[in-house]
Amino acid sequence: MTAIKNRPTWIWYPGDYEIWLHQKASVLRQFRGYICPPSWRLDAAYTSVKFRRTYELAEPAELTISAQGEFVLLLDDDMTPLRRANQPISSVILPAGRHTLSVNVYSDREIPALYASGAGCDSGEGWDVTALNGKWVPVASWTFQDVSLPPAAFPFAYEEMEPAALEAVEGGTLADFGRETFGHVEFRGVTGQGRIYLYYGESREEAMAGELAETFDTLSVNGDLAGGTSRDWRTPVTRAFRYIQLKADEGVSWESVVHHYEYLPMERRGEFRSSDARLNDIWELSEHTLQMNMREFLYDGMKRDRWVWSGDANLGFLLNNYSFFEQDVAKRTLIGLRGKNPVEIHINTIMDYTFYWFLSCRDYYLYTGDLEFVRARYADMLSLMEFCLGRRNEEGMMEGYPEDWIFIDWAPMERRGALAAEQLMLCRSLETVAEFAQALGDGERAPRYGDAAAELRERIFATFWDEESGAFLHGKLNGELVRDVLKYPSLFALRFGYLNDDRREAVKSNVILNDGIQKIVTPFMRFFELEAMCELGETERVLSEIRDYWGGMMDLGATSFWEEYDPEQPPELQYDMYHDKFRKSLCHAWGAAPIYLLGKYVLGVRPTEPGYARYRVEPHTAGLDRIEGSVPTPNGDIAVYRDASRIRVTTCGAGIGTLVFSCDGTPRTKGGPLVTVSEGCYELELAQPDTIYEVLLA
């Protein structure tokens, strides 16, 4: 987060709020009554920091100070405190002249934070902070402008919801809230003393399974307090669910039950509509699924995986760019995932997830143009990259250490040695750091990382590209090539633009569309496969798969999209996963993949320079009669419409776009000169902001 100008706000050491919040959120996951902390290091905020501000006053003035934690004020590094603060808010008179005010803040419960107003020293811009490590840096802040609301509780919004249906079941009641939701449950008008039992379920079957459900609570109530008047009782923790089976001890009852939906307020900026009602419904359900998982951070799934996974977040960031464009979530997630130095193991302990973090930083900058965030995280990028480079083998390639998890996909594969997919991700990560170094004016590191990337890329093709099979080989182990042909290297090489036209066609026919190649197992990696198919011109085929796969979940009654769906499984086995009943997440961020595929490849909008300084609009009807929608950018939304007779694009508030389209006839426009790219393919420059451009196709 960055400091807010011209108004007082709570301030703290950069990154500490996100790291502290990540630590707190990561231990909220439970499984059948037990805590489930993550299997990787959780970093903490600094407990003691020092803020400073140099000021100049013509006459003495009053400054009001409040801190989250214990604090002391010093002037000009004098060891005698300006005033000992025994109250939450302290008012002091600053002397005239030029002085340096410093505030030491200590807290081992929340992040040490400071709020100052008055005397021309409002907290925010102009304040620095140190972790007492010899380095001063500009402070950070977010949306905490109210002195009475320090950065301890996350600013969620709440909405009260009643059950869509209540059903009497044996020994209790089944409450159905109509769709996947998240938050507290409250019982009103409680009478009697005892316990209420809540068994949560994303499915009816899970809620009815009692203590075989993933999550359940026991709420102790006493409705006979206060002279026998009824009382309202709320569950102390938040849960994800659609259904709740409710039971109670004898003598305990309530008048009504409600749910307090807890969510992050976001504007749904991205839109998609078409002549296909099924696709429209899939888009709407995808947005709901994504919104459920965008909270303090971009989570994997709301019920089971309330952790932050780097690879999963990489997909979520891309989906967010075509729907909510809520970038504070992205920044919090990137900071929380990275954690603090020293780097001792890969992010989430997974080598490929370290590389996904670099790729996510690259995507963030491309879509937002936010170079200040890159600058603030640059030192973390460098130390993480040096950690990676220090683990290369004698050929300059990454191999897994015993403590590393090499994931890629759940499918069976050789995970030892140097894998082609991992080297491609490392290469792109090196290119990313080199480009950031260039943008930040780091003339020493830009060529160093750039040259390393170019050398590695050349070595990857020399080692793993097999001309005879027209594909990448899987890896190299103990000096010998692992000659399996799997899809993963081809998917990444396509994503990164590493293939020339001949090799693109080779991997399309020999790998991507080859039924003889081992199939992708997870929807996570299937996302990249569908993306690759779109890049290779198979968008119509992808739309067919979206209708079947995501539509298949809706046909089974899904109210949010799942972690996985196997149409071959009978209904009674659809919720099984990871060798346990009901382990499958029925509201999973990567389940919202159609948002990205429809926004980028059907509406056809993508940035080509950071922050949409330049962008491309290439709408494809892909067998549909009509498509329309909007894609958010930092400068407003780009609206797109296309049918058989016309294309209409409304540009955003800044940037220069290029409309690219195919047409069998002779297109006409008043928006500017059409450029013929090839037979039947045209371009139109979208040079004016906030302008409607229309092309007649017939």
PDB file of N, CA and C in Angstrom, residues 612-617 635 638 649-660 669-675 683-695:
ATOM      1  N   TYR A 612      -2.232  -0.190 -19.940  1.00  0.00           N
ATOM      2  CA  TYR A 612      -3.050   0.060 -21.128  1.00  0.00           C
ATOM      3  C   TYR A 612      -2.630   1.343 -21.841  1.00  0.00           C
ATOM      4  N   ALA A 613      -1.332   1.705 -21.718  1.00  0.00           N
ATOM      5  CA  ALA A 613      -0.847   2.826 -22.512  1.00  0.00           C
ATOM      6  C   ALA A 613      -1.062   2.525 -23.990  1.00  0.00           C
ATOM      7  N   ARG A 614      -0.886   1.274 -24.342  1.00  0.00           N
ATOM      8  CA  ARG A 614      -1.315   0.748 -25.638  1.00  0.00           C
ATOM      9  C   ARG A 614      -2.023  -0.567 -25.389  1.00  0.00           C
ATOM     10  N   TYR A 615      -3.032  -0.820 -26.190  1.00  0.00           N
ATOM     11  CA  TYR A 615      -3.806  -2.034 -26.000  1.00  0.00           C
ATOM     12  C   TYR A 615      -4.359  -2.525 -27.335  1.00  0.00           C
ATOM     13  N   ARG A 616      -4.857  -3.755 -27.309  1.00  0.00           N
ATOM     14  CA  ARG A 616      -5.356  -4.415 -28.513  1.00  0.00           C
ATOM     15  C   ARG A 616      -6.794  -4.862 -28.250  1.00  0.00           C
ATOM     16  N   VAL A 617      -7.640  -4.661 -29.223  1.00  0.00           N
ATOM     17  CA  VAL A 617      -9.022  -5.141 -29.174  1.00  0.00           C
ATOM     18  C   VAL A 617      -9.246  -6.012 -30.402  1.00  0.00           C
ATOM     19  N   ASN A 635      -7.849   3.389 -16.551  1.00  0.00           N
ATOM     20  CA  ASN A 635      -8.345   4.654 -17.089  1.00  0.00           C
ATOM     21  C   ASN A 635      -9.816   4.592 -17.476  1.00  0.00           C
ATOM     22  N   ILE A 638     -13.229  -0.318 -21.289  1.00  0.00           N
ATOM     23  CA  ILE A 638     -13.293  -0.445 -22.744  1.00  0.00           C
ATOM     24  C   ILE A 638     -14.509  -1.305 -23.065  1.00  0.00           C
ATOM     25  N   VAL A 649     -16.547  -0.173 -30.596  1.00  0.00           N
ATOM     26  CA  VAL A 649     -15.628  -0.117 -29.461  1.00  0.00           C
ATOM     27  C   VAL A 649     -15.695   1.273 -28.850  1.00  0.00           C
ATOM     28  N   THR A 650     -15.920   1.335 -27.549  1.00  0.00           N
ATOM     29  CA  THR A 650     -15.847   2.588 -26.817  1.00  0.00           C
ATOM     30  C   THR A 650     -14.544   2.590 -26.027  1.00  0.00           C
ATOM     31  N   THR A 651     -13.679   3.530 -26.326  1.00  0.00           N
ATOM     32  CA  THR A 651     -12.352   3.526 -25.712  1.00  0.00           C
ATOM     33  C   THR A 651     -12.410   4.051 -24.283  1.00  0.00           C
ATOM     34  N   CYS A 652     -11.359   3.760 -23.534  1.00  0.00           N
ATOM     35  CA  CYS A 652     -11.252   4.229 -22.145  1.00  0.00           C
ATOM     36  C   CYS A 652     -10.672   5.642 -22.128  1.00  0.00           C
ATOM     37  N   GLY A 653     -10.364   6.153 -20.933  1.00  0.00           N
ATOM     38  CA  GLY A 653      -9.996   7.550 -20.791  1.00  0.00           C
ATOM     39  C   GLY A 653      -8.593   7.915 -21.204  1.00  0.00           C
ATOM     40  N   ALA A 654      -7.742   6.931 -21.478  1.00  0.00           N
ATOM     41  CA  ALA A 654      -6.365   7.219 -21.887  1.00  0.00           C
ATOM     42  C   ALA A 654      -5.814   6.003 -22.610  1.00  0.00           C
ATOM     43  N   GLY A 655      -4.701   6.203 -23.294  1.00  0.00           N
ATOM     44  CA  GLY A 655      -4.081   5.102 -24.016  1.00  0.00           C
ATOM     45  C   GLY A 655      -4.508   5.050 -25.471  1.00  0.00           C
ATOM     46  N   ILE A 656      -3.722   4.332 -26.253  1.00  0.00           N
ATOM     47  CA  ILE A 656      -3.995   4.176 -27.678  1.00  0.00           C
ATOM     48  C   ILE A 656      -4.230   2.699 -27.960  1.00  0.00           C
ATOM     49  N   GLY A 657      -5.345   2.407 -28.596  1.00  0.00           N
ATOM     50  CA  GLY A 657      -5.684   1.027 -28.893  1.00  0.00           C
ATOM     51  C   GLY A 657      -5.566   0.705 -30.367  1.00  0.00           C
ATOM     52  N   THR A 658      -5.575  -0.576 -30.656  1.00  0.00           N
ATOM     53  CA  THR A 658      -5.615  -1.057 -32.036  1.00  0.00           C
ATOM     54  C   THR A 658      -6.727  -2.080 -32.140  1.00  0.00           C
ATOM     55  N   LEU A 659      -7.699  -1.805 -32.973  1.00  0.00           N
ATOM     56  CA  LEU A 659      -8.764  -2.762 -33.259  1.00  0.00           C
ATOM     57  C   LEU A 659      -8.298  -3.675 -34.373  1.00  0.00           C
ATOM     58  N   VAL A 660      -8.344  -4.977 -34.147  1.00  0.00           N
ATOM     59  CA  VAL A 660      -7.943  -5.982 -35.131  1.00  0.00           C
ATOM     60  C   VAL A 660      -9.147  -6.870 -35.395  1.00  0.00           C
ATOM     61  N   THR A 669     -15.654   2.503 -42.147  1.00  0.00           N
ATOM     62  CA  THR A 669     -15.681   3.203 -40.873  1.00  0.00           C
ATOM     63  C   THR A 669     -15.418   4.678 -41.088  1.00  0.00           C
ATOM     64  N   LYS A 670     -15.919   5.491 -40.180  1.00  0.00           N
ATOM     65  CA  LYS A 670     -15.609   6.919 -40.156  1.00  0.00           C
ATOM     66  C   LYS A 670     -14.576   7.235 -39.071  1.00  0.00           C
ATOM     67  N   GLY A 671     -14.100   6.189 -38.402  1.00  0.00           N
ATOM     68  CA  GLY A 671     -13.195   6.395 -37.282  1.00  0.00           C
ATOM     69  C   GLY A 671     -11.755   6.622 -37.674  1.00  0.00           C
ATOM     70  N   GLY A 672     -11.418   6.450 -38.931  1.00  0.00           N
ATOM     71  CA  GLY A 672     -10.041   6.618 -39.363  1.00  0.00           C
ATOM     72  C   GLY A 672      -9.726   5.642 -40.471  1.00  0.00           C
ATOM     73  N   PRO A 673      -8.516   5.687 -40.996  1.00  0.00           N
ATOM     74  CA  PRO A 673      -8.163   4.798 -42.094  1.00  0.00           C
ATOM     75  C   PRO A 673      -8.010   3.352 -41.623  1.00  0.00           C
ATOM     76  N   LEU A 674      -8.591   2.417 -42.382  1.00  0.00           N
ATOM     77  CA  LEU A 674      -8.410   0.997 -42.123  1.00  0.00           C
ATOM     78  C   LEU A 674      -7.133   0.527 -42.796  1.00  0.00           C
ATOM     79  N   VAL A 675      -6.349  -0.257 -42.077  1.00  0.00           N
ATOM     80  CA  VAL A 675      -5.104  -0.794 -42.603  1.00  0.00           C
ATOM     81  C   VAL A 675      -5.301  -2.274 -42.876  1.00  0.00           C
ATOM     82  N   GLU A 683      -6.867  -3.536 -39.484  1.00  0.00           N
ATOM     83  CA  GLU A 683      -6.593  -2.847 -38.232  1.00  0.00           C
ATOM     84  C   GLU A 683      -7.117  -1.423 -38.312  1.00  0.00           C
ATOM     85  N   LEU A 684      -7.550  -0.917 -37.162  1.00  0.00           N
ATOM     86  CA  LEU A 684      -7.983   0.466 -37.040  1.00  0.00           C
ATOM     87  C   LEU A 684      -7.397   1.023 -35.752  1.00  0.00           C
ATOM     88  N   GLU A 685      -6.689   2.148 -35.841  1.00  0.00           N
ATOM     89  CA  GLU A 685      -6.123   2.751 -34.648  1.00  0.00           C
ATOM     90  C   GLU A 685      -7.216   3.443 -33.841  1.00  0.00           C
ATOM     91  N   LEU A 686      -7.241   3.160 -32.538  1.00  0.00           N
ATOM     92  CA  LEU A 686      -8.201   3.777 -31.625  1.00  0.00           C
ATOM     93  C   LEU A 686      -7.440   4.864 -30.860  1.00  0.00           C
ATOM     94  N   ALA A 687      -7.295   6.004 -31.503  1.00  0.00           N
ATOM     95  CA  ALA A 687      -6.374   7.024 -30.997  1.00  0.00           C
ATOM     96  C   ALA A 687      -7.010   7.960 -29.987  1.00  0.00           C
ATOM     97  N   GLN A 688      -8.338   8.103 -30.007  1.00  0.00           N
ATOM     98  CA  GLN A 688      -9.002   9.087 -29.161  1.00  0.00           C
ATOM     99  C   GLN A 688      -9.607   8.434 -27.925  1.00  0.00           C
ATOM    100  N   PRO A 689      -9.349   8.995 -26.738  1.00  0.00           N
ATOM    101  CA  PRO A 689      -9.973   8.448 -25.526  1.00  0.00           C
ATOM    102  C   PRO A 689     -11.457   8.788 -25.463  1.00  0.00           C
ATOM    103  N   ASP A 690     -12.198   7.962 -24.727  1.00  0.00           N
ATOM    104  CA  ASP A 690     -13.629   8.186 -24.500  1.00  0.00           C
ATOM    105  C   ASP A 690     -14.377   8.447 -25.807  1.00  0.00           C
ATOM    106  N   THR A 691     -14.105   7.613 -26.779  1.00  0.00           N
ATOM    107  CA  THR A 691     -14.680   7.785 -28.116  1.00  0.00           C
ATOM    108  C   THR A 691     -15.285   6.471 -28.585  1.00  0.00           C
ATOM    109  N   ILE A 692     -16.411   6.581 -29.306  1.00  0.00           N
ATOM    110  CA  ILE A 692     -17.046   5.397 -29.888  1.00  0.00           C
ATOM    111  C   ILE A 692     -16.556   5.230 -31.324  1.00  0.00           C
ATOM    112  N   TYR A 693     -15.955   4.096 -31.602  1.00  0.00           N
ATOM    113  CA  TYR A 693     -15.530   3.741 -32.955  1.00  0.00           C
ATOM    114  C   TYR A 693     -16.448   2.630 -33.464  1.00  0.00           C
ATOM    115  N   GLU A 694     -16.910   2.790 -34.698  1.00  0.00           N
ATOM    116  CA  GLU A 694     -17.803   1.784 -35.270  1.00  0.00           C
ATOM    117  C   GLU A 694     -17.312   1.386 -36.648  1.00  0.00           C
ATOM    118  N   VAL A 695     -17.324   0.079 -36.889  1.00  0.00           N
ATOM    119  CA  VAL A 695     -16.941  -0.461 -38.187  1.00  0.00           C
ATOM    120  C   VAL A 695     -18.117  -1.264 -38.724  1.00  0.00           C
TER     121      VAL A 695
END
